[in-house]
CSV table of C-alpha atoms in Angstrom, one decimal:
chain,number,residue,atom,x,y,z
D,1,UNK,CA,-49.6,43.7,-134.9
D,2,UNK,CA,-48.7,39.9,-136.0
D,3,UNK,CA,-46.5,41.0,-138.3
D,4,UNK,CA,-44.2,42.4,-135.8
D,5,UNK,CA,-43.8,39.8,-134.4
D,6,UNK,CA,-42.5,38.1,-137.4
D,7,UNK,CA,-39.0,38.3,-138.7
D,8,UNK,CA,-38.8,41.3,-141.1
D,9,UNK,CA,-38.2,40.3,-145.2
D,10,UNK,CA,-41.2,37.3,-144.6
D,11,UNK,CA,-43.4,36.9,-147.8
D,12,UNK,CA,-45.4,34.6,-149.5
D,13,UNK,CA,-44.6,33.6,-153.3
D,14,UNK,CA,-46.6,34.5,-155.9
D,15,UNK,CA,-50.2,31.9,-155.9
D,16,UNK,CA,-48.4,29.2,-158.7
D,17,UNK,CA,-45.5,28.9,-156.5
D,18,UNK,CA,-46.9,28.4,-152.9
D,19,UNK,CA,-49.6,25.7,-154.5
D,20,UNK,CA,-46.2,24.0,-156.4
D,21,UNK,CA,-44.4,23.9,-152.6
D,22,UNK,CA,-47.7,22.8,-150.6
D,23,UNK,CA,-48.3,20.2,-152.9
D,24,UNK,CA,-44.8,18.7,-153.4
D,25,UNK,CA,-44.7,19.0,-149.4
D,26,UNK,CA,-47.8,16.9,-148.9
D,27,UNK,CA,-46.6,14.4,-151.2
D,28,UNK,CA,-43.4,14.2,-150.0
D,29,UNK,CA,-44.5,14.3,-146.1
D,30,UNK,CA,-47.5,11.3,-147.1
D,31,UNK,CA,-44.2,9.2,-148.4
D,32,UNK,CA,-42.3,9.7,-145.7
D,33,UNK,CA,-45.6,9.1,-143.4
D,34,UNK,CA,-45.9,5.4,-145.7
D,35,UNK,CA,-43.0,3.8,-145.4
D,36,UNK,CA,-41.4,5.4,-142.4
D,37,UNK,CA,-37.6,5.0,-142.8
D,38,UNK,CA,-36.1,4.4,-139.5
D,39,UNK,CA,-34.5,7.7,-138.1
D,40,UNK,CA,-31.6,7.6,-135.9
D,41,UNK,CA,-28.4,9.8,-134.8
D,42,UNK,CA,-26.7,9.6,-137.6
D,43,UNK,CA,-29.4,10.2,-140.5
D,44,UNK,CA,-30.9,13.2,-138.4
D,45,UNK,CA,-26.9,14.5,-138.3
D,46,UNK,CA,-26.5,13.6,-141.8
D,47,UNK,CA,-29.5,16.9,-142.2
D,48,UNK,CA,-26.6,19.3,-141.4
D,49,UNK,CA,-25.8,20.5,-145.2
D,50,UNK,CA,-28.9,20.4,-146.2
D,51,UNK,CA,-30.0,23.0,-143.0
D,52,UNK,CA,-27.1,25.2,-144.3
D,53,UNK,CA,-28.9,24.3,-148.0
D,54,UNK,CA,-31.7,26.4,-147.3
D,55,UNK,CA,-29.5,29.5,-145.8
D,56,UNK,CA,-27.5,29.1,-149.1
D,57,UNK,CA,-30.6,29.4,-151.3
D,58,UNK,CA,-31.8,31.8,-149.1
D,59,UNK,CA,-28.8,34.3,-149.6
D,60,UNK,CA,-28.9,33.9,-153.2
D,61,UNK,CA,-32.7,35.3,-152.7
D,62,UNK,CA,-31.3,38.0,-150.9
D,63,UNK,CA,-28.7,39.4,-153.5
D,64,UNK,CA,-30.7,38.9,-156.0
D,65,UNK,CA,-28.6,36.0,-158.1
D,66,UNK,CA,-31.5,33.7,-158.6
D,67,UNK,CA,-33.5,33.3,-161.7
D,68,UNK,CA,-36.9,34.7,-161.6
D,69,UNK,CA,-38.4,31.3,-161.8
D,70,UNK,CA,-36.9,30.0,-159.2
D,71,UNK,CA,-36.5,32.9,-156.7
D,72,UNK,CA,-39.8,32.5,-155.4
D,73,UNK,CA,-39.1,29.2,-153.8
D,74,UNK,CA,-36.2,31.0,-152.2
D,75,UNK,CA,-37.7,33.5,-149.8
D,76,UNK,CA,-38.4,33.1,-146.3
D,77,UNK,CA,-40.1,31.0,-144.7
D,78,UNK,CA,-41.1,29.5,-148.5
D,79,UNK,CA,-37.3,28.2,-148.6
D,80,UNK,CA,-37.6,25.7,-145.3
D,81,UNK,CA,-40.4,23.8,-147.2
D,82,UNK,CA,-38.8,23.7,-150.6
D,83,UNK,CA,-35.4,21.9,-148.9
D,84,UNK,CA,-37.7,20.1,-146.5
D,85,UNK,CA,-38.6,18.8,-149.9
D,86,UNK,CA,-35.8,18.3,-151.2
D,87,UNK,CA,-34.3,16.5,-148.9
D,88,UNK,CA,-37.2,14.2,-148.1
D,89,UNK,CA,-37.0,13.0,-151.3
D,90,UNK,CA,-33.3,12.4,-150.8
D,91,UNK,CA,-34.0,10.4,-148.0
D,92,UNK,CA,-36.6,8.2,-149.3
D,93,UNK,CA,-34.5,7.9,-152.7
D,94,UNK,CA,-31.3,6.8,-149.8
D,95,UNK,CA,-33.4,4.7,-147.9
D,96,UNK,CA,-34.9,2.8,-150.9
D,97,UNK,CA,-31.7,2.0,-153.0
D,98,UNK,CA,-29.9,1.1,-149.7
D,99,UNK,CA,-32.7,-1.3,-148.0
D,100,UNK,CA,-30.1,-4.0,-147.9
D,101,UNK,CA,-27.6,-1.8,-146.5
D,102,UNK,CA,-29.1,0.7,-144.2
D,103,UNK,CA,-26.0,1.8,-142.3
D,104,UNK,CA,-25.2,3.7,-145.6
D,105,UNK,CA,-28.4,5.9,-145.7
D,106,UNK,CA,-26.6,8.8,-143.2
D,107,UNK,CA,-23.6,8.7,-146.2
D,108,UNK,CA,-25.8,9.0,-148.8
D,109,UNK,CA,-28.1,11.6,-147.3
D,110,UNK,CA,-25.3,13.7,-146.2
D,111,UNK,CA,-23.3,13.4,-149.6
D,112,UNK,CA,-26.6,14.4,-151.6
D,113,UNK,CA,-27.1,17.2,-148.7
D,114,UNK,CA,-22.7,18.4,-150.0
D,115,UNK,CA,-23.6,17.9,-153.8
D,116,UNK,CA,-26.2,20.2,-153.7
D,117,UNK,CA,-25.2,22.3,-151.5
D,118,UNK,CA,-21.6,23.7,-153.0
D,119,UNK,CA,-22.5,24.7,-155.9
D,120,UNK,CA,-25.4,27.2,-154.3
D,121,UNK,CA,-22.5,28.3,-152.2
D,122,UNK,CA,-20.0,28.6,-155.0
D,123,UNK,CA,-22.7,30.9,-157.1
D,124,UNK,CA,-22.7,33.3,-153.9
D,125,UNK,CA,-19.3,33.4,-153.7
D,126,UNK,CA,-19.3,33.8,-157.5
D,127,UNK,CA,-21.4,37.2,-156.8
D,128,UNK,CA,-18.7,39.1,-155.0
D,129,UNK,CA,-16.6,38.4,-151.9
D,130,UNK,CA,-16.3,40.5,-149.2
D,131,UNK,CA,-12.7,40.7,-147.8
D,132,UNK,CA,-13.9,41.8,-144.2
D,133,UNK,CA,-17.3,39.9,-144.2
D,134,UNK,CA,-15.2,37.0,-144.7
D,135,UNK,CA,-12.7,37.5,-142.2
D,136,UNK,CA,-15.4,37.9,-139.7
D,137,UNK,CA,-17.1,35.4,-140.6
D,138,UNK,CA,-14.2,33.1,-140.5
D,139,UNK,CA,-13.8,35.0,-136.8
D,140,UNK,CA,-17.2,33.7,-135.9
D,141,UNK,CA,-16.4,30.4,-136.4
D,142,UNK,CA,-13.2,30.4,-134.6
D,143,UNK,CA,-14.6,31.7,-132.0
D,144,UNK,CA,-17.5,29.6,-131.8
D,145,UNK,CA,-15.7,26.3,-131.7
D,146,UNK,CA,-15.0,26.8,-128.5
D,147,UNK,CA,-17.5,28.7,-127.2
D,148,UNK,CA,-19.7,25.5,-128.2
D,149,UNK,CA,-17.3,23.4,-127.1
D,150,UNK,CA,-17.2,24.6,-123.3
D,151,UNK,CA,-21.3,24.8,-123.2
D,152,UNK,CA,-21.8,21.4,-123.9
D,153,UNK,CA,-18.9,19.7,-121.7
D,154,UNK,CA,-20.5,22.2,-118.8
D,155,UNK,CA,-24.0,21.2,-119.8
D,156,UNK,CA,-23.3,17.4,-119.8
D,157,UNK,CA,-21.1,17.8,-116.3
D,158,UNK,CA,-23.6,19.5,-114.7
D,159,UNK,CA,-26.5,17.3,-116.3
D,160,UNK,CA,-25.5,14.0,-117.3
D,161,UNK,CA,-28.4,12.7,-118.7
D,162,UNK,CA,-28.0,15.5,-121.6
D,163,UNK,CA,-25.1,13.4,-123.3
D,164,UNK,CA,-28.0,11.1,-124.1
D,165,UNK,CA,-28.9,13.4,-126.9
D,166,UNK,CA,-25.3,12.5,-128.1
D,167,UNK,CA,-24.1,14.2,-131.7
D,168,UNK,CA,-27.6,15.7,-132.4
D,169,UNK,CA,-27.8,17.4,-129.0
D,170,UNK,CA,-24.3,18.5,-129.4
D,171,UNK,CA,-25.4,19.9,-132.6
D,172,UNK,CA,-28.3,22.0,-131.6
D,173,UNK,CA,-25.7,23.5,-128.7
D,174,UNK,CA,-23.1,24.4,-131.7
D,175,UNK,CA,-25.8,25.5,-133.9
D,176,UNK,CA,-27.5,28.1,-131.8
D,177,UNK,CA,-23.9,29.1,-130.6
D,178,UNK,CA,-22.8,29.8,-133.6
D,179,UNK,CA,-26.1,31.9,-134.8
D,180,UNK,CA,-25.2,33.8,-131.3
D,181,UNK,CA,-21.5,34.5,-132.1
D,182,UNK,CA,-22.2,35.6,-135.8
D,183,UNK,CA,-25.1,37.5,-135.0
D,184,UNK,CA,-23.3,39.7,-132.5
D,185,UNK,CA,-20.6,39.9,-135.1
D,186,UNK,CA,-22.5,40.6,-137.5
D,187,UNK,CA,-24.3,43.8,-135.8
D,188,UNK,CA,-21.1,45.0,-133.9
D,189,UNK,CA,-18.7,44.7,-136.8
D,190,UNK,CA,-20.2,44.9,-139.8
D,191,UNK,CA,-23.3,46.9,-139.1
D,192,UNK,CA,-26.3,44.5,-140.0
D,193,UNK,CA,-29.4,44.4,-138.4
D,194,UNK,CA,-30.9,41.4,-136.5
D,195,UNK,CA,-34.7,41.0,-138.9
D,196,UNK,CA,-36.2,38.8,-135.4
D,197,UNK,CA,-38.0,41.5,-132.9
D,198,UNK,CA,-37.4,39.5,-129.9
D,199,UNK,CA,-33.3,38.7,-130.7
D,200,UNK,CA,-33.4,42.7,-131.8
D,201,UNK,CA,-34.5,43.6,-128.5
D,202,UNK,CA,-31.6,41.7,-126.7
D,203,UNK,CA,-29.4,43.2,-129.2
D,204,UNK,CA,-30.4,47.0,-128.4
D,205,UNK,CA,-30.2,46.7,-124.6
D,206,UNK,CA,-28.4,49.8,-123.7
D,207,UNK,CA,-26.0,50.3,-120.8
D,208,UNK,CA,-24.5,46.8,-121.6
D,209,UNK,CA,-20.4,46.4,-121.3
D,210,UNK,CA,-18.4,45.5,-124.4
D,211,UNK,CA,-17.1,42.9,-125.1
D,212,UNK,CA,-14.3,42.1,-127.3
D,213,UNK,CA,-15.4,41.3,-130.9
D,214,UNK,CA,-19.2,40.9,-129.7
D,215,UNK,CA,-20.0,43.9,-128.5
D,216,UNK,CA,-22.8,44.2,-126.7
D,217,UNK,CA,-24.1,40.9,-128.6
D,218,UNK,CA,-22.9,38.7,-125.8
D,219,UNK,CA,-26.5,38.7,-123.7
D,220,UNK,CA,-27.9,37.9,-126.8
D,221,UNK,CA,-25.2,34.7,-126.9
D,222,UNK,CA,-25.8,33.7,-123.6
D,223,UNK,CA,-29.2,33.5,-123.9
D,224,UNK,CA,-29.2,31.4,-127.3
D,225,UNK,CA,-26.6,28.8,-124.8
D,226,UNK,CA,-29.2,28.8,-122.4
D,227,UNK,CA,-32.0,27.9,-124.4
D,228,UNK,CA,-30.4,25.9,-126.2
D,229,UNK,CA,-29.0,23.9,-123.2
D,230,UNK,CA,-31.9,23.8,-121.2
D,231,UNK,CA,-34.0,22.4,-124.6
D,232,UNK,CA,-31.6,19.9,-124.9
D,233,UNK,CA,-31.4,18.6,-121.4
D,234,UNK,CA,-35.2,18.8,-121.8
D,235,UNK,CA,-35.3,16.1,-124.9
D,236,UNK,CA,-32.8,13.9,-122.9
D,237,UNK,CA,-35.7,11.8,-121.7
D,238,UNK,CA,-37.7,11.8,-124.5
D,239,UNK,CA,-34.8,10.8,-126.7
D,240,UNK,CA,-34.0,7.7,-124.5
D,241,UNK,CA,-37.5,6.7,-124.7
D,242,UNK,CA,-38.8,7.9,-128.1
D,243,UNK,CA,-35.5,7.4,-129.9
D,244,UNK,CA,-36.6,8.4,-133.3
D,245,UNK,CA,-39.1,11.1,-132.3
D,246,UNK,CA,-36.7,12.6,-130.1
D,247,UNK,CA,-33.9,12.8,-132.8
D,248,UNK,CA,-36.1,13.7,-135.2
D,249,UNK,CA,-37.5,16.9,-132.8
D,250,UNK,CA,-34.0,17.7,-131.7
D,251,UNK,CA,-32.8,18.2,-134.9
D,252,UNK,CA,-35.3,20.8,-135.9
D,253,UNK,CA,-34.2,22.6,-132.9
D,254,UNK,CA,-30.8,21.9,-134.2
D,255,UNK,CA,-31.7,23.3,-137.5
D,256,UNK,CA,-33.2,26.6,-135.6
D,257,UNK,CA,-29.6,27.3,-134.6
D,258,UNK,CA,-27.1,26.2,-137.6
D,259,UNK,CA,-29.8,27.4,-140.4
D,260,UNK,CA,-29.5,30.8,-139.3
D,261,UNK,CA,-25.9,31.0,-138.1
D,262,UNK,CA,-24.8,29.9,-141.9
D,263,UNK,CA,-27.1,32.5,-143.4
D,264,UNK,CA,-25.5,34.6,-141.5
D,265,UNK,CA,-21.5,33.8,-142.4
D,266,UNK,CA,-22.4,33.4,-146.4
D,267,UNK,CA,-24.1,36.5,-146.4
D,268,UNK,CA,-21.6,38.6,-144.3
D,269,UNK,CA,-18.9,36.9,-146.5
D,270,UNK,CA,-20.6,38.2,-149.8
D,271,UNK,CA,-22.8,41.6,-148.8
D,272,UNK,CA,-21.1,42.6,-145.8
């Protein structure tokens, strides 16, 4: 019964490679715990590539490209925690070289986030592009820009206090907009099927109208912008008062949305 209620492709690496991840998480985790670098806006923004990182690795996994040593740390959910590693250790390396200067930490963090990620997106491509997958995917984001861009000026008319959250509360509404618009893409126009039961269930509601482009796939949208929105509004107070908690939570939710939602294009741009 659990484990349908779990996304469908989830495994476990083999024994060698789970204690490898578990152990270089609790180190990493115990060194960011000891010297607590500060976390603001920016640093927790500066997370974006390496959330699309882990979708990256993750699609490699999928097609197969990935050496067999290294695959295992490339399945789901085995991949969050190898990147979470990764980029810990990226931040503590950032935050330790540039102690003098910490305004350049974000920088850093995001460059080492780019540097690592393009070249895992350049072996995807590198397997095989797909003409239409890309052209939807490049749909979905077109689409998506202002789709985001219309739920968070209505969420932060119609509650100010959510433009507290500022560019990482902005980020979670894009993020989970743009897993919304790809996903419906992705099921109405190129035929794949959504692996989460509960976002599978919104997707095969029958008697729905069609929409343009989304199909059927917009409940499933509007109910990522409303989750979304109301979670952000939510960690509007906590994020005035518990500034780097609050960032720090929000851009896990963040990473709920965007992680997905660039699984999603890469994949539909190489397998679709």
């Amino acid at each position: 019964m659990v484990g349908g209620l779990l996304p469908a492709g989830t495994t476990l690496p083999p024994l060698p490679h789970l204690l490898v991840v578990l152990l270089a998480t609790g180190g990493v985790a115990a060194a960011l715990w000891r010297r607590r670098p500060s976390v603001t806006a920016r640093r927790v923004l500066a997370l974006a590539p390496w959330m699309a990182l882990g979708s990256a690795a993750h699609v490699l996994y999928v097609v197969d490209a990935l050496p067999s040593s290294l695959a295992p740390f490339a399945g789901s959910p085995t991949v969050y925690l190898t990147v979470g590693v990764l980029a810990g250790a990226a931040w503590l390396a950032a935050d330790a070289a540039d102690a003098v200067s910490p305004d350049r930490v974000a920088a850093t963090l995001a460059a080492a986030g780019v540097l690592l990620l393009v070249p895992v997106v350049a072996v995807a491509v590198a397997t095989g592009v797909s003409p239409s997958g890309a052209r939807w995917s490049a749909v979905a984001l077109a689409l998506t820009l202002p789709i985001a861009g219309a739920a968070w000026a209505g969420l932060t008319r119609f509650r100010p206090e959510a433009a507290a959250t500022g560019s990482v509360g902005a980020l979670a509404v894009f993020g989970h907009a743009l897993d919304g618009v790809s996903t419906a893409v992705g099921t109405t126009q190129l035929g794949f099927g959504e692996r989460t039961p509960v976002s599978r269930i919104l997707l095969e509601i029958d008697g729905l109208p069609s929409l343009p482009v989304i199909g059927e796939g917009w409940l499933f949208l509007l109910v990522k912008l409303a989750v979304a929105s109301a979670v952000v509004w939510l960690f509007a107070a906590y994020v005035r008062e518990e500034p780097a908690e609050g960032y720090l939570l929000l851009g896990f939710v963040a990473a709920m949305g965007l992680g997905p939602a660039a699984h999603n294009l890469i994949l539909f741009s190489v397998a679709a």
